[in-house]
Amino acid sequence: AQKITQTQPGMFVQEKEAVTLDCTYDTSDPSYGLFWYKQPSSGEMIFLIYQGSYDQQNATEGRYSLNFQKARKSANLVISASQLGDSAMYFCAMRGNTGGFKTIFGAGTRLFVKA
Amino acid sequence: GAGVSQSPSNKVTEKGKDVELRCDPISGHTALYWYRQSLGQGLEFLIYFQGNSAPDKSGLPSDRFSAERTGGSVSTLTIQRTQQEDSAVYLCASSSNLGTGTDTQYFGPGTRLTVL
């Protein structure tokens, strides 16, 4: 069975510093995709970054990068130079590429950026 | 172009009543997903539609929940005989599902359902 684990219910970071949000996963699917979404207090789900299981390099999108360690089954999100607007819930998600496209989400990490 | 839209944005209903929630996906997106998010929780997968294929209903919590997608576009999620535990935000997402592996899902604003 597929599973996503986010062990940090809440995180604090000082403005302009970097922060790492943890995500570990479990799947028997040989091919899968990993996603991070941001959910501000407004409730919208905003796509941040994607990593494919066969991608050789870690994904980067602006200030977001994904530290993908396949052997450890971890896909941590790194946010560099935190901004006050980064305060939100962050969800890690996984979708298998075989046997359907069901996507499962972790419980989320609430990030607080301090001025 | 327009993003995913959902209606109504808020719905308050009495226990035992039926409700219908609507989702308009991004034009041209062949894949459509429904999720449920209870207060302070992550997203719970409900159902997935892909083109004309049979939907993946494996996440529907009970037979009171059903969904359809007409003409490969608009989808309606129906909850019959609502219960208080059905209170949640119901999120719809669509993706192009080009089989490239990325298949990013774009979410609508959600419908907040409150069952009294």
mmCIF file of C-alpha atoms in Angstrom:
data_model
loop_
_atom_site.group_PDB
_atom_site.id
_atom_site.type_symbol
_atom_site.label_atom_id
_atom_site.label_comp_id
_atom_site.label_asym_id
_atom_site.label_seq_id
_atom_site.Cartn_x
_atom_site.Cartn_y
_atom_site.Cartn_z
ATOM 1 C CA ALA A 1 0.000 0.000 0.000
ATOM 2 C CA GLN A 2 1.114 3.542 -0.657
ATOM 3 C CA LYS A 3 1.810 5.854 2.245
ATOM 4 C CA ILE A 4 3.071 9.395 2.748
ATOM 5 C CA THR A 5 4.444 10.541 6.097
ATOM 6 C CA GLN A 6 5.085 14.115 7.153
ATOM 7 C CA THR A 7 6.412 14.026 10.692
ATOM 8 C CA GLN A 8 6.503 17.762 11.375
ATOM 9 C CA PRO A 9 3.051 19.110 12.233
ATOM 10 C CA GLY A 10 4.499 22.615 12.644
ATOM 11 C CA MET A 11 7.738 24.388 11.801
ATOM 12 C CA PHE A 12 9.087 27.850 12.534
ATOM 13 C CA VAL A 13 11.689 29.630 10.416
ATOM 14 C CA GLN A 14 13.180 33.077 10.534
ATOM 15 C CA GLU A 15 12.560 35.271 7.523
ATOM 16 C CA LYS A 16 15.331 34.996 4.907
ATOM 17 C CA GLU A 17 16.549 31.668 6.268
ATOM 18 C CA ALA A 18 16.195 28.270 4.593
ATOM 19 C CA VAL A 19 13.887 25.556 5.902
ATOM 20 C CA THR A 20 13.474 21.853 5.122
ATOM 21 C CA LEU A 21 10.103 20.146 5.307
ATOM 22 C CA ASP A 22 10.336 16.388 5.644
ATOM 23 C CA CYS A 23 8.455 13.813 3.614
ATOM 24 C CA THR A 24 8.930 10.079 3.490
ATOM 25 C CA TYR A 25 6.936 7.689 1.385
ATOM 26 C CA ASP A 26 6.328 4.033 0.835
ATOM 27 C CA THR A 27 5.235 2.368 -2.356
ATOM 28 C CA SER A 28 5.719 -0.852 -4.271
ATOM 29 C CA ASP A 29 5.126 0.928 -7.551
ATOM 30 C CA PRO A 30 8.385 1.000 -9.575
ATOM 31 C CA SER A 31 7.417 4.305 -11.167
ATOM 32 C CA TYR A 32 5.884 7.204 -9.316
ATOM 33 C CA GLY A 33 5.743 10.960 -9.012
ATOM 34 C CA LEU A 34 6.199 13.091 -5.935
ATOM 35 C CA PHE A 35 4.594 16.495 -5.523
ATOM 36 C CA TRP A 36 4.565 19.343 -3.049
ATOM 37 C CA TYR A 37 1.612 21.667 -2.657
ATOM 38 C CA LYS A 38 1.179 24.833 -0.616
ATOM 39 C CA GLN A 39 -2.129 25.693 1.013
ATOM 40 C CA PRO A 40 -2.359 29.227 2.401
ATOM 41 C CA SER A 41 -5.056 30.208 4.864
ATOM 42 C CA SER A 42 -7.267 31.073 1.889
ATOM 43 C CA GLY A 43 -7.579 27.327 1.282
ATOM 44 C CA GLU A 44 -6.396 27.094 -2.321
ATOM 45 C CA MET A 45 -3.960 24.314 -3.197
ATOM 46 C CA ILE A 46 -0.960 25.634 -5.085
ATOM 47 C CA PHE A 47 1.368 23.285 -6.948
ATOM 48 C CA LEU A 48 5.020 23.923 -6.079
ATOM 49 C CA ILE A 49 7.297 21.236 -7.445
ATOM 50 C CA TYR A 50 7.395 17.748 -8.955
ATOM 51 C CA GLN A 51 9.948 14.925 -8.859
ATOM 52 C CA GLY A 52 9.741 11.791 -10.952
ATOM 53 C CA SER A 53 11.085 8.579 -9.499
ATOM 54 C CA TYR A 54 13.451 8.098 -12.432
ATOM 55 C CA ASP A 55 14.686 11.676 -12.530
ATOM 56 C CA GLN A 56 18.439 11.748 -12.015
ATOM 57 C CA GLN A 57 18.566 15.278 -10.695
ATOM 58 C CA ASN A 58 16.712 16.913 -7.850
ATOM 59 C CA ALA A 59 13.913 19.173 -8.996
ATOM 60 C CA THR A 60 14.174 22.927 -8.488
ATOM 61 C CA GLU A 61 11.627 25.690 -9.020
ATOM 62 C CA GLY A 62 12.826 29.115 -7.997
ATOM 63 C CA ARG A 63 13.257 29.134 -4.218
ATOM 64 C CA TYR A 64 11.902 25.586 -3.952
ATOM 65 C CA SER A 65 14.028 22.485 -4.331
ATOM 66 C CA LEU A 66 13.278 18.870 -3.653
ATOM 67 C CA ASN A 67 15.914 16.785 -1.883
ATOM 68 C CA PHE A 68 15.102 13.385 -3.376
ATOM 69 C CA GLN A 69 16.781 10.377 -1.784
ATOM 70 C CA LYS A 70 15.280 7.382 -3.482
ATOM 71 C CA ALA A 71 17.009 4.725 -1.408
ATOM 72 C CA ARG A 72 15.728 6.351 1.771
ATOM 73 C CA LYS A 73 12.323 6.999 0.204
ATOM 74 C CA SER A 74 12.425 10.622 1.189
ATOM 75 C CA ALA A 75 11.427 13.722 -0.758
ATOM 76 C CA ASN A 76 12.089 16.708 1.444
ATOM 77 C CA LEU A 77 11.140 20.210 0.333
ATOM 78 C CA VAL A 78 13.719 22.930 0.830
ATOM 79 C CA ILE A 79 12.584 26.547 0.776
ATOM 80 C CA SER A 80 15.434 29.015 0.530
ATOM 81 C CA ALA A 81 15.317 32.650 1.659
ATOM 82 C CA SER A 82 11.963 32.262 3.440
ATOM 83 C CA GLN A 83 9.431 35.040 3.040
ATOM 84 C CA LEU A 84 6.494 35.974 5.245
ATOM 85 C CA GLY A 85 4.194 34.873 2.435
ATOM 86 C CA ASP A 86 5.558 31.340 2.724
ATOM 87 C CA SER A 87 3.567 30.862 5.933
ATOM 88 C CA ALA A 88 1.096 28.132 5.002
ATOM 89 C CA MET A 89 0.365 24.414 5.133
ATOM 90 C CA TYR A 90 2.587 22.297 2.924
ATOM 91 C CA PHE A 91 1.504 18.902 1.642
ATOM 92 C CA CYS A 92 3.639 16.158 0.152
ATOM 93 C CA ALA A 93 1.849 13.870 -2.285
ATOM 94 C CA MET A 94 2.605 10.783 -4.331
ATOM 95 C CA ARG A 95 1.031 9.233 -7.385
ATOM 96 C CA GLY A 96 1.916 5.871 -8.838
ATOM 97 C CA ASN A 97 2.346 5.720 -12.597
ATOM 98 C CA THR A 98 1.042 2.212 -12.974
ATOM 99 C CA GLY A 99 -2.255 0.707 -11.949
ATOM 100 C CA GLY A 100 -4.127 3.965 -11.899
ATOM 101 C CA PHE A 101 -3.548 7.566 -10.945
ATOM 102 C CA LYS A 102 -4.782 7.686 -7.385
ATOM 103 C CA THR A 103 -2.855 10.341 -5.481
ATOM 104 C CA ILE A 104 -2.277 10.199 -1.759
ATOM 105 C CA PHE A 105 -1.364 13.152 0.429
ATOM 106 C CA GLY A 106 0.501 13.473 3.689
ATOM 107 C CA ALA A 107 -1.028 15.094 6.755
ATOM 108 C CA GLY A 108 0.821 18.322 6.063
ATOM 109 C CA THR A 109 3.278 20.615 7.814
ATOM 110 C CA ARG A 110 2.282 24.090 8.914
ATOM 111 C CA LEU A 111 5.117 26.538 8.328
ATOM 112 C CA PHE A 112 5.346 29.786 10.258
ATOM 113 C CA VAL A 113 7.784 32.412 8.985
ATOM 114 C CA LYS A 114 8.859 34.907 11.629
ATOM 115 C CA ALA A 115 9.812 38.490 10.825
ATOM 116 C CA GLY B 1 -7.369 30.550 -19.367
ATOM 117 C CA ALA B 2 -9.802 29.879 -16.572
ATOM 118 C CA GLY B 3 -8.816 27.573 -13.758
ATOM 119 C CA VAL B 4 -10.838 24.878 -12.062
ATOM 120 C CA SER B 5 -14.098 26.226 -10.702
ATOM 121 C CA GLN B 6 -16.381 24.724 -8.093
ATOM 122 C CA SER B 7 -19.861 25.564 -6.930
ATOM 123 C CA PRO B 8 -21.249 26.345 -4.520
ATOM 124 C CA SER B 9 -18.384 27.773 -2.510
ATOM 125 C CA ASN B 10 -20.278 27.099 0.687
ATOM 126 C CA LYS B 11 -23.143 24.751 1.422
ATOM 127 C CA VAL B 12 -24.988 24.355 4.684
ATOM 128 C CA THR B 13 -27.467 21.524 4.861
ATOM 129 C CA GLU B 14 -29.428 19.570 7.397
ATOM 130 C CA LYS B 15 -28.587 16.034 8.342
ATOM 131 C CA GLY B 16 -30.341 13.567 6.072
ATOM 132 C CA LYS B 17 -30.596 15.863 3.049
ATOM 133 C CA ASP B 18 -28.903 15.199 -0.277
ATOM 134 C CA VAL B 19 -26.331 17.618 -1.709
ATOM 135 C CA GLU B 20 -24.716 18.060 -5.107
ATOM 136 C CA LEU B 21 -21.328 19.647 -5.586
ATOM 137 C CA ARG B 22 -20.169 20.763 -9.000
ATOM 138 C CA CYS B 23 -16.727 20.944 -10.592
ATOM 139 C CA ASP B 24 -15.760 22.559 -13.887
ATOM 140 C CA PRO B 25 -12.258 21.426 -14.844
ATOM 141 C CA ILE B 26 -9.753 23.337 -16.910
ATOM 142 C CA SER B 27 -10.733 23.147 -20.566
ATOM 143 C CA GLY B 28 -8.972 20.286 -22.298
ATOM 144 C CA HIS B 29 -8.027 18.452 -19.124
ATOM 145 C CA THR B 30 -9.017 14.821 -19.397
ATOM 146 C CA ALA B 31 -8.398 13.798 -15.797
ATOM 147 C CA LEU B 32 -10.554 14.925 -12.891
ATOM 148 C CA TYR B 33 -10.171 14.161 -9.193
ATOM 149 C CA TRP B 34 -12.320 14.687 -6.119
ATOM 150 C CA TYR B 35 -10.818 14.965 -2.643
ATOM 151 C CA ARG B 36 -12.163 15.629 0.820
ATOM 152 C CA GLN B 37 -10.314 17.692 3.399
ATOM 153 C CA SER B 38 -11.589 17.637 6.956
ATOM 154 C CA LEU B 39 -10.639 20.479 9.289
ATOM 155 C CA GLY B 40 -6.903 20.489 9.933
ATOM 156 C CA GLN B 41 -6.355 17.310 7.954
ATOM 157 C CA GLY B 42 -4.713 16.326 4.707
ATOM 158 C CA LEU B 43 -6.534 15.465 1.530
ATOM 159 C CA GLU B 44 -8.454 12.224 1.248
ATOM 160 C CA PHE B 45 -8.814 10.843 -2.271
ATOM 161 C CA LEU B 46 -12.403 10.106 -3.253
ATOM 162 C CA ILE B 47 -12.689 9.386 -6.976
ATOM 163 C CA TYR B 48 -10.791 9.814 -10.243
ATOM 164 C CA PHE B 49 -12.092 10.151 -13.800
ATOM 165 C CA GLN B 50 -9.935 9.754 -16.892
ATOM 166 C CA GLY B 51 -11.505 10.309 -20.275
ATOM 167 C CA ASN B 52 -14.051 7.630 -21.087
ATOM 168 C CA SER B 53 -12.487 5.032 -18.825
ATOM 169 C CA ALA B 54 -14.313 3.611 -15.851
ATOM 170 C CA PRO B 55 -13.690 5.882 -12.844
ATOM 171 C CA ASP B 56 -11.535 4.842 -9.919
ATOM 172 C CA LYS B 57 -14.040 4.923 -7.056
ATOM 173 C CA SER B 58 -11.788 3.293 -4.516
ATOM 174 C CA GLY B 59 -11.773 6.307 -2.201
ATOM 175 C CA LEU B 60 -15.500 6.815 -1.809
ATOM 176 C CA PRO B 61 -16.212 6.316 1.908
ATOM 177 C CA SER B 62 -19.697 4.839 1.569
ATOM 178 C CA ASP B 63 -22.452 4.126 -0.919
ATOM 179 C CA ARG B 64 -24.005 7.475 0.006
ATOM 180 C CA PHE B 65 -21.290 9.065 -2.120
ATOM 181 C CA SER B 66 -21.409 8.998 -5.905
ATOM 182 C CA ALA B 67 -19.999 11.056 -8.725
ATOM 183 C CA GLU B 68 -20.478 11.409 -12.412
ATOM 184 C CA ARG B 69 -18.777 13.244 -15.198
ATOM 185 C CA THR B 70 -20.874 14.260 -18.148
ATOM 186 C CA GLY B 71 -19.373 14.701 -21.592
ATOM 187 C CA GLY B 72 -15.883 14.310 -20.216
ATOM 188 C CA SER B 73 -16.015 17.747 -18.654
ATOM 189 C CA VAL B 74 -18.210 18.864 -15.744
ATOM 190 C CA SER B 75 -18.416 16.573 -12.745
ATOM 191 C CA THR B 76 -20.975 16.352 -9.970
ATOM 192 C CA LEU B 77 -20.316 14.783 -6.574
ATOM 193 C CA THR B 78 -23.513 13.719 -4.831
ATOM 194 C CA ILE B 79 -23.814 12.913 -1.162
ATOM 195 C CA GLN B 80 -27.088 11.305 -0.148
ATOM 196 C CA ARG B 81 -28.557 11.367 3.345
ATOM 197 C CA THR B 82 -25.781 13.614 4.621
ATOM 198 C CA GLN B 83 -24.279 13.002 8.041
ATOM 199 C CA GLN B 84 -22.433 15.419 10.299
ATOM 200 C CA GLU B 85 -19.157 13.604 9.624
ATOM 201 C CA ASP B 86 -19.518 14.559 5.960
ATOM 202 C CA SER B 87 -18.745 18.161 6.929
ATOM 203 C CA ALA B 88 -15.507 19.066 5.160
ATOM 204 C CA VAL B 89 -14.067 20.973 2.244
ATOM 205 C CA TYR B 90 -14.512 19.083 -1.005
ATOM 206 C CA LEU B 91 -11.766 19.837 -3.499
ATOM 207 C CA CYS B 92 -11.765 19.109 -7.188
ATOM 208 C CA ALA B 93 -8.633 18.970 -9.338
ATOM 209 C CA SER B 94 -7.968 18.401 -13.006
ATOM 210 C CA SER B 95 -4.909 17.494 -15.015
ATOM 211 C CA SER B 96 -3.984 17.057 -18.626
ATOM 212 C CA ASN B 97 -2.832 13.477 -18.010
ATOM 213 C CA LEU B 98 -0.625 13.451 -21.049
ATOM 214 C CA GLY B 99 1.204 10.450 -19.678
ATOM 215 C CA THR B 100 4.392 12.432 -19.378
ATOM 216 C CA GLY B 101 4.732 11.590 -15.724
ATOM 217 C CA THR B 102 4.312 15.117 -14.450
ATOM 218 C CA ASP B 103 0.545 15.216 -14.627
ATOM 219 C CA THR B 104 0.280 18.167 -12.281
ATOM 220 C CA GLN B 105 -3.126 18.506 -10.691
ATOM 221 C CA TYR B 106 -4.633 21.985 -10.575
ATOM 222 C CA PHE B 107 -7.114 22.515 -7.797
ATOM 223 C CA GLY B 108 -10.331 24.445 -7.558
ATOM 224 C CA PRO B 109 -11.171 26.655 -4.575
ATOM 225 C CA GLY B 110 -13.263 23.942 -2.952
ATOM 226 C CA THR B 111 -16.775 23.675 -1.568
ATOM 227 C CA ARG B 112 -17.119 23.962 2.176
ATOM 228 C CA LEU B 113 -19.918 21.624 3.262
ATOM 229 C CA THR B 114 -21.453 21.969 6.705
ATOM 230 C CA VAL B 115 -24.000 19.417 7.843
ATOM 231 C CA LEU B 116 -26.029 20.563 10.814
#
